[in-house]
Amino acid sequence: MLPKKILDTEYFVWGDQPQLLLTSGMHGDEIQVTRVLKKYIEPNYQKLPSFVYIPMISRTACAIGSRRNENRKDLNRSFISGTSEREVQAVMQIVSSYKFNLAIDFHEDRDRTTSFYLYDNCGRIETPAWKRITQKMAKIGVSMYEGWDDPEDPDLGHKVKQGYLPITIDQLKTDMGFMSGWLIRNGISPRVIDPEILGKASLETKKKIVEVLIEEFALLKYKRHDKQISQEDHSPDHLVVRRNQSP
């Protein structure tokens, strides 16, 4: 694959009609998963469904190792109409002409050592499928996180159950500036998965987690097992606890 570039943001395209969007490097203090994902894709890209891949959403944040970019902005709060952030503008330009089936935006939770979770924005994983992922994670020494994602962040504060956190379109308010909400509301991808890779895990463990996720969500084409959630639908009650609601 040969790299392309828009506004200094590098990206790759594989196939004529990309079905999958893969991104990382939103926050510069989550740099290891960016490197792990790149090392996976480079030798394996021909095995994947057609895709667009953006290795570093925020090149400047990655360069300084900070959650915020050179303008002291958290780009995952900057995906709003009329944004002045050049790096967000670049991503918008790269993806706006595509209609993906799925987007996966890789992050790291720097507090996690052995327990994993992910956000499933406007998607729903059926119990047998999630059980399979849980078993694969257990084989590499990774458990599923139970607890709050980030109770101190006013935009978060959701209860994670069994490592799974479904998010409905109503929770992705436009003014929050999440990339997932922008992708969904603009019809670019109907579903966005945000895995929170274990920040304190070894590189080898991070590598294995990425392999499990790509195998399950990309290679096995999870859309056969899952259903998209409309604005009126909600994820299974046993997997959802809202902020200020008892578990």
Short mmCIF file of C-alpha atoms in Angstrom, two decimals:
data_model
loop_
_atom_site.label_atom_id
_atom_site.label_comp_id
_atom_site.label_asym_id
_atom_site.label_seq_id
_atom_site.Cartn_x
_atom_site.Cartn_y
_atom_site.Cartn_z
CA MET A 1 0.00 0.00 0.00
CA LEU A 2 1.21 3.46 -0.84
CA PRO A 3 0.42 6.28 1.61
CA LYS A 4 -1.77 9.20 0.69
CA LYS A 5 -1.86 12.53 2.51
CA ILE A 6 -4.35 15.31 3.18
CA LEU A 7 -3.36 18.36 5.27
CA ASP A 8 -0.26 16.47 6.51
CA THR A 9 -2.36 13.52 7.75
CA GLU A 10 -1.23 10.22 6.26
CA TYR A 11 -3.71 7.51 5.35
CA PHE A 12 -3.95 4.31 3.33
CA VAL A 13 -6.68 2.84 1.13
CA TRP A 14 -6.99 -0.86 0.32
CA GLY A 15 -9.57 -1.97 -2.22
CA ASP A 16 -11.98 -0.17 -4.51
CA GLN A 17 -14.95 0.22 -2.17
CA PRO A 18 -13.70 0.31 1.43
CA GLN A 19 -16.06 -1.34 3.91
CA LEU A 20 -13.96 -0.74 7.02
CA LEU A 21 -12.41 2.33 8.64
CA LEU A 22 -9.45 1.71 10.95
CA THR A 23 -8.02 4.59 13.00
CA SER A 24 -5.65 5.20 15.89
CA GLY A 25 -3.48 7.98 17.29
CA MET A 26 -6.31 10.20 18.48
CA HIS A 27 -4.38 10.86 21.70
CA GLY A 28 -0.61 11.06 21.90
CA ASP A 29 -0.43 9.43 25.33
CA GLU A 30 -1.91 6.25 23.82
CA ILE A 31 0.87 5.76 21.29
CA GLN A 32 1.68 2.09 21.79
CA VAL A 33 -1.57 0.78 20.32
CA THR A 34 -0.91 2.99 17.29
CA ARG A 35 2.37 1.17 16.71
CA VAL A 36 0.85 -2.25 17.41
CA LEU A 37 -1.98 -1.69 14.94
CA LYS A 38 0.43 -0.53 12.24
CA LYS A 39 2.65 -3.58 12.74
CA TYR A 40 -0.41 -5.81 12.34
CA ILE A 41 -1.77 -4.12 9.23
CA GLU A 42 1.47 -3.86 7.24
CA PRO A 43 1.95 -7.64 6.69
CA ASN A 44 -1.75 -8.59 6.86
CA TYR A 45 -3.63 -5.93 4.93
CA GLN A 46 -4.46 -8.22 2.00
CA LYS A 47 -6.38 -10.53 4.35
CA LEU A 48 -8.70 -7.74 5.47
CA PRO A 49 -11.86 -6.50 3.78
CA SER A 50 -11.32 -3.30 1.81
CA PHE A 51 -10.49 -0.46 4.18
CA VAL A 52 -9.27 3.06 4.86
CA TYR A 53 -6.60 3.26 7.55
CA ILE A 54 -5.50 6.44 9.36
CA PRO A 55 -2.51 5.58 11.61
CA MET A 56 -2.34 8.91 13.46
CA ILE A 57 -5.41 11.09 13.70
CA SER A 58 -3.38 13.64 15.66
CA ARG A 59 0.20 13.66 14.44
CA THR A 60 1.07 16.56 16.75
CA ALA A 61 -0.37 14.93 19.89
CA CYS A 62 1.57 11.75 19.09
CA ALA A 63 4.75 13.77 18.55
CA ILE A 64 4.56 15.38 22.00
CA GLY A 65 3.08 12.36 23.80
CA SER A 66 0.07 14.27 25.05
CA ARG A 67 -3.68 13.69 25.07
CA ARG A 68 -4.03 17.13 23.53
CA ASN A 69 -2.56 18.30 20.26
CA GLU A 70 -0.26 21.24 19.57
CA ASN A 71 -3.22 23.60 20.03
CA ARG A 72 -4.01 22.03 23.42
CA LYS A 73 -7.17 20.48 22.02
CA ASP A 74 -8.54 16.99 22.70
CA LEU A 75 -9.42 15.96 19.15
CA ASN A 76 -12.05 13.51 20.37
CA ARG A 77 -14.01 16.52 21.56
CA SER A 78 -13.40 18.48 18.34
CA PHE A 79 -15.44 16.62 15.67
CA ILE A 80 -18.01 19.37 15.27
CA SER A 81 -19.30 21.33 12.31
CA GLY A 82 -17.01 24.21 11.43
CA THR A 83 -14.11 22.94 13.53
CA SER A 84 -10.93 24.99 13.29
CA GLU A 85 -8.70 22.03 14.07
CA ARG A 86 -6.65 21.18 10.99
CA GLU A 87 -6.14 17.55 12.01
CA VAL A 88 -9.90 17.04 12.41
CA GLN A 89 -10.50 18.76 9.08
CA ALA A 90 -8.08 16.29 7.50
CA VAL A 91 -9.92 13.26 8.86
CA MET A 92 -13.24 14.69 7.74
CA GLN A 93 -11.91 15.20 4.22
CA ILE A 94 -10.37 11.72 4.07
CA VAL A 95 -13.52 9.82 5.06
CA SER A 96 -16.39 12.00 3.83
CA SER A 97 -16.66 10.36 0.41
CA TYR A 98 -16.97 6.82 1.85
CA LYS A 99 -19.81 4.72 3.23
CA PHE A 100 -18.31 2.15 5.59
CA ASN A 101 -20.04 -0.80 7.22
CA LEU A 102 -17.96 -0.42 10.37
CA ALA A 103 -15.34 1.86 11.94
CA ILE A 104 -12.88 0.78 14.65
CA ASP A 105 -11.03 3.55 16.48
CA PHE A 106 -8.29 2.11 18.72
CA HIS A 107 -7.59 3.76 22.08
CA GLU A 108 -5.78 2.88 25.31
CA ASP A 109 -7.07 3.20 28.87
CA ARG A 110 -3.88 4.07 30.72
CA ASP A 111 -5.25 2.80 34.05
CA ARG A 112 -5.98 -0.73 32.84
CA THR A 113 -3.51 -3.56 33.50
CA THR A 114 -5.41 -6.81 32.89
CA SER A 115 -9.06 -5.89 32.23
CA PHE A 116 -10.42 -4.79 28.87
CA TYR A 117 -13.52 -3.00 27.63
CA LEU A 118 -14.89 -1.36 24.52
CA TYR A 119 -17.56 1.11 23.47
CA ASP A 120 -20.00 -0.12 20.84
CA ASN A 121 -21.55 2.98 19.32
CA CYS A 122 -24.92 2.20 17.70
CA GLY A 123 -24.21 -1.52 17.54
CA ARG A 124 -25.24 -4.58 19.49
CA ILE A 125 -23.26 -7.75 20.10
CA GLU A 126 -25.31 -10.86 20.69
CA THR A 127 -24.41 -12.87 23.78
CA PRO A 128 -22.79 -15.88 22.01
CA ALA A 129 -20.50 -13.60 20.03
CA TRP A 130 -19.39 -11.63 23.08
CA LYS A 131 -18.85 -14.90 24.96
CA ARG A 132 -16.47 -15.98 22.20
CA ILE A 133 -14.49 -12.74 22.50
CA THR A 134 -14.39 -13.11 26.27
CA GLN A 135 -12.98 -16.63 25.94
CA LYS A 136 -10.31 -15.52 23.47
CA MET A 137 -9.28 -12.69 25.79
CA ALA A 138 -9.09 -15.08 28.74
CA LYS A 139 -6.67 -17.28 26.80
CA ILE A 140 -4.22 -14.37 26.58
CA GLY A 141 -4.64 -13.43 30.25
CA VAL A 142 -7.10 -10.57 29.77
CA SER A 143 -10.30 -10.29 31.81
CA MET A 144 -13.36 -8.17 31.07
CA TYR A 145 -13.61 -4.91 33.00
CA GLU A 146 -16.48 -4.18 35.39
CA GLY A 147 -16.85 -0.60 36.60
CA TRP A 148 -17.12 3.01 35.49
CA ASP A 149 -15.26 4.12 32.38
CA ASP A 150 -14.32 7.57 33.72
CA PRO A 151 -16.60 9.00 36.41
CA GLU A 152 -14.61 12.26 36.50
CA ASP A 153 -15.22 13.09 32.82
CA PRO A 154 -18.57 14.89 32.43
CA ASP A 155 -18.95 13.45 28.91
CA LEU A 156 -18.44 9.88 30.12
CA GLY A 157 -19.27 8.26 33.46
CA HIS A 158 -20.88 5.09 32.06
CA LYS A 159 -21.00 1.72 33.79
CA VAL A 160 -19.15 -1.03 31.94
CA LYS A 161 -20.52 -4.55 32.37
CA GLN A 162 -18.65 -7.65 31.22
CA GLY A 163 -16.23 -5.43 29.28
CA TYR A 164 -19.00 -4.15 27.02
CA LEU A 165 -20.45 -0.64 26.85
CA PRO A 166 -23.16 -0.02 24.22
CA ILE A 167 -23.78 3.62 23.37
CA THR A 168 -26.97 4.81 21.68
CA ILE A 169 -27.21 7.71 19.24
CA ASP A 170 -29.00 9.78 21.88
CA GLN A 171 -25.92 9.56 24.10
CA LEU A 172 -23.68 10.85 21.30
CA LYS A 173 -24.74 14.47 21.52
CA THR A 174 -23.52 16.65 18.66
CA ASP A 175 -21.81 19.21 20.90
CA MET A 176 -19.67 16.55 22.59
CA GLY A 177 -17.43 16.40 19.52
CA PHE A 178 -16.80 12.64 19.57
CA MET A 179 -15.53 11.24 16.27
CA SER A 180 -17.88 8.27 16.65
CA GLY A 181 -20.92 10.53 16.83
CA TRP A 182 -19.76 12.57 13.85
CA LEU A 183 -19.21 9.45 11.72
CA ILE A 184 -22.63 8.03 12.58
CA ARG A 185 -24.64 11.25 12.28
CA ASN A 186 -23.09 12.04 8.90
CA GLY A 187 -23.84 8.59 7.48
CA ILE A 188 -20.18 7.66 7.05
CA SER A 189 -20.35 4.58 9.29
CA PRO A 190 -23.50 3.25 10.97
CA ARG A 191 -21.48 1.69 13.77
CA VAL A 192 -18.24 2.69 15.51
CA ILE A 193 -16.33 0.48 17.94
CA ASP A 194 -13.87 2.12 20.34
CA PRO A 195 -11.68 -0.54 22.01
CA GLU A 196 -9.83 0.61 25.13
CA ILE A 197 -6.60 -1.40 24.99
CA LEU A 198 -4.90 -2.01 28.33
CA GLY A 199 -2.51 0.90 28.82
CA LYS A 200 -0.33 -0.88 31.39
CA ALA A 201 -0.17 -4.21 29.58
CA SER A 202 2.91 -5.48 27.79
CA LEU A 203 3.39 -4.82 24.09
CA GLU A 204 2.87 -8.53 23.44
CA THR A 205 -0.49 -8.49 25.23
CA LYS A 206 -1.57 -5.38 23.32
CA LYS A 207 -0.59 -7.11 20.09
CA LYS A 208 -2.72 -10.16 20.95
CA ILE A 209 -5.72 -8.00 21.90
CA VAL A 210 -5.55 -6.16 18.57
CA GLU A 211 -5.36 -9.49 16.75
CA VAL A 212 -8.47 -10.79 18.56
CA LEU A 213 -10.44 -7.65 17.79
CA ILE A 214 -9.55 -7.51 14.12
CA GLU A 215 -10.24 -11.23 13.72
CA GLU A 216 -13.66 -10.91 15.35
CA PHE A 217 -14.87 -7.60 13.97
CA ALA A 218 -13.19 -7.48 10.56
CA LEU A 219 -12.21 -10.96 9.41
CA LEU A 220 -15.29 -12.75 10.73
CA LYS A 221 -17.57 -9.94 9.52
CA TYR A 222 -19.45 -9.46 12.74
CA LYS A 223 -22.32 -7.83 10.92
CA ARG A 224 -23.72 -11.34 10.34
CA HIS A 225 -24.29 -11.71 14.08
CA ASP A 226 -25.02 -8.16 15.18
CA LYS A 227 -27.80 -5.68 14.57
CA GLN A 228 -27.61 -1.95 14.06
CA ILE A 229 -29.49 0.09 16.63
CA SER A 230 -31.84 2.79 15.42
CA GLN A 231 -32.32 6.05 17.29
CA GLU A 232 -35.33 4.51 19.04
CA ASP A 233 -33.70 1.19 19.98
CA HIS A 234 -31.64 0.41 23.05
CA SER A 235 -29.04 -2.20 23.87
CA PRO A 236 -29.82 -5.16 26.14
CA ASP A 237 -30.75 -3.93 29.62
CA HIS A 238 -28.43 -6.38 31.34
CA LEU A 239 -25.44 -4.67 29.70
CA VAL A 240 -26.43 -1.03 30.25
CA VAL A 241 -26.21 1.07 33.40
CA ARG A 242 -26.51 4.84 33.11
CA ARG A 243 -24.67 7.40 35.17
CA ASN A 244 -26.22 7.85 38.66
CA GLN A 245 -28.10 4.56 38.28
CA SER A 246 -27.39 1.66 40.62
CA PRO A 247 -25.72 -1.36 38.97
#
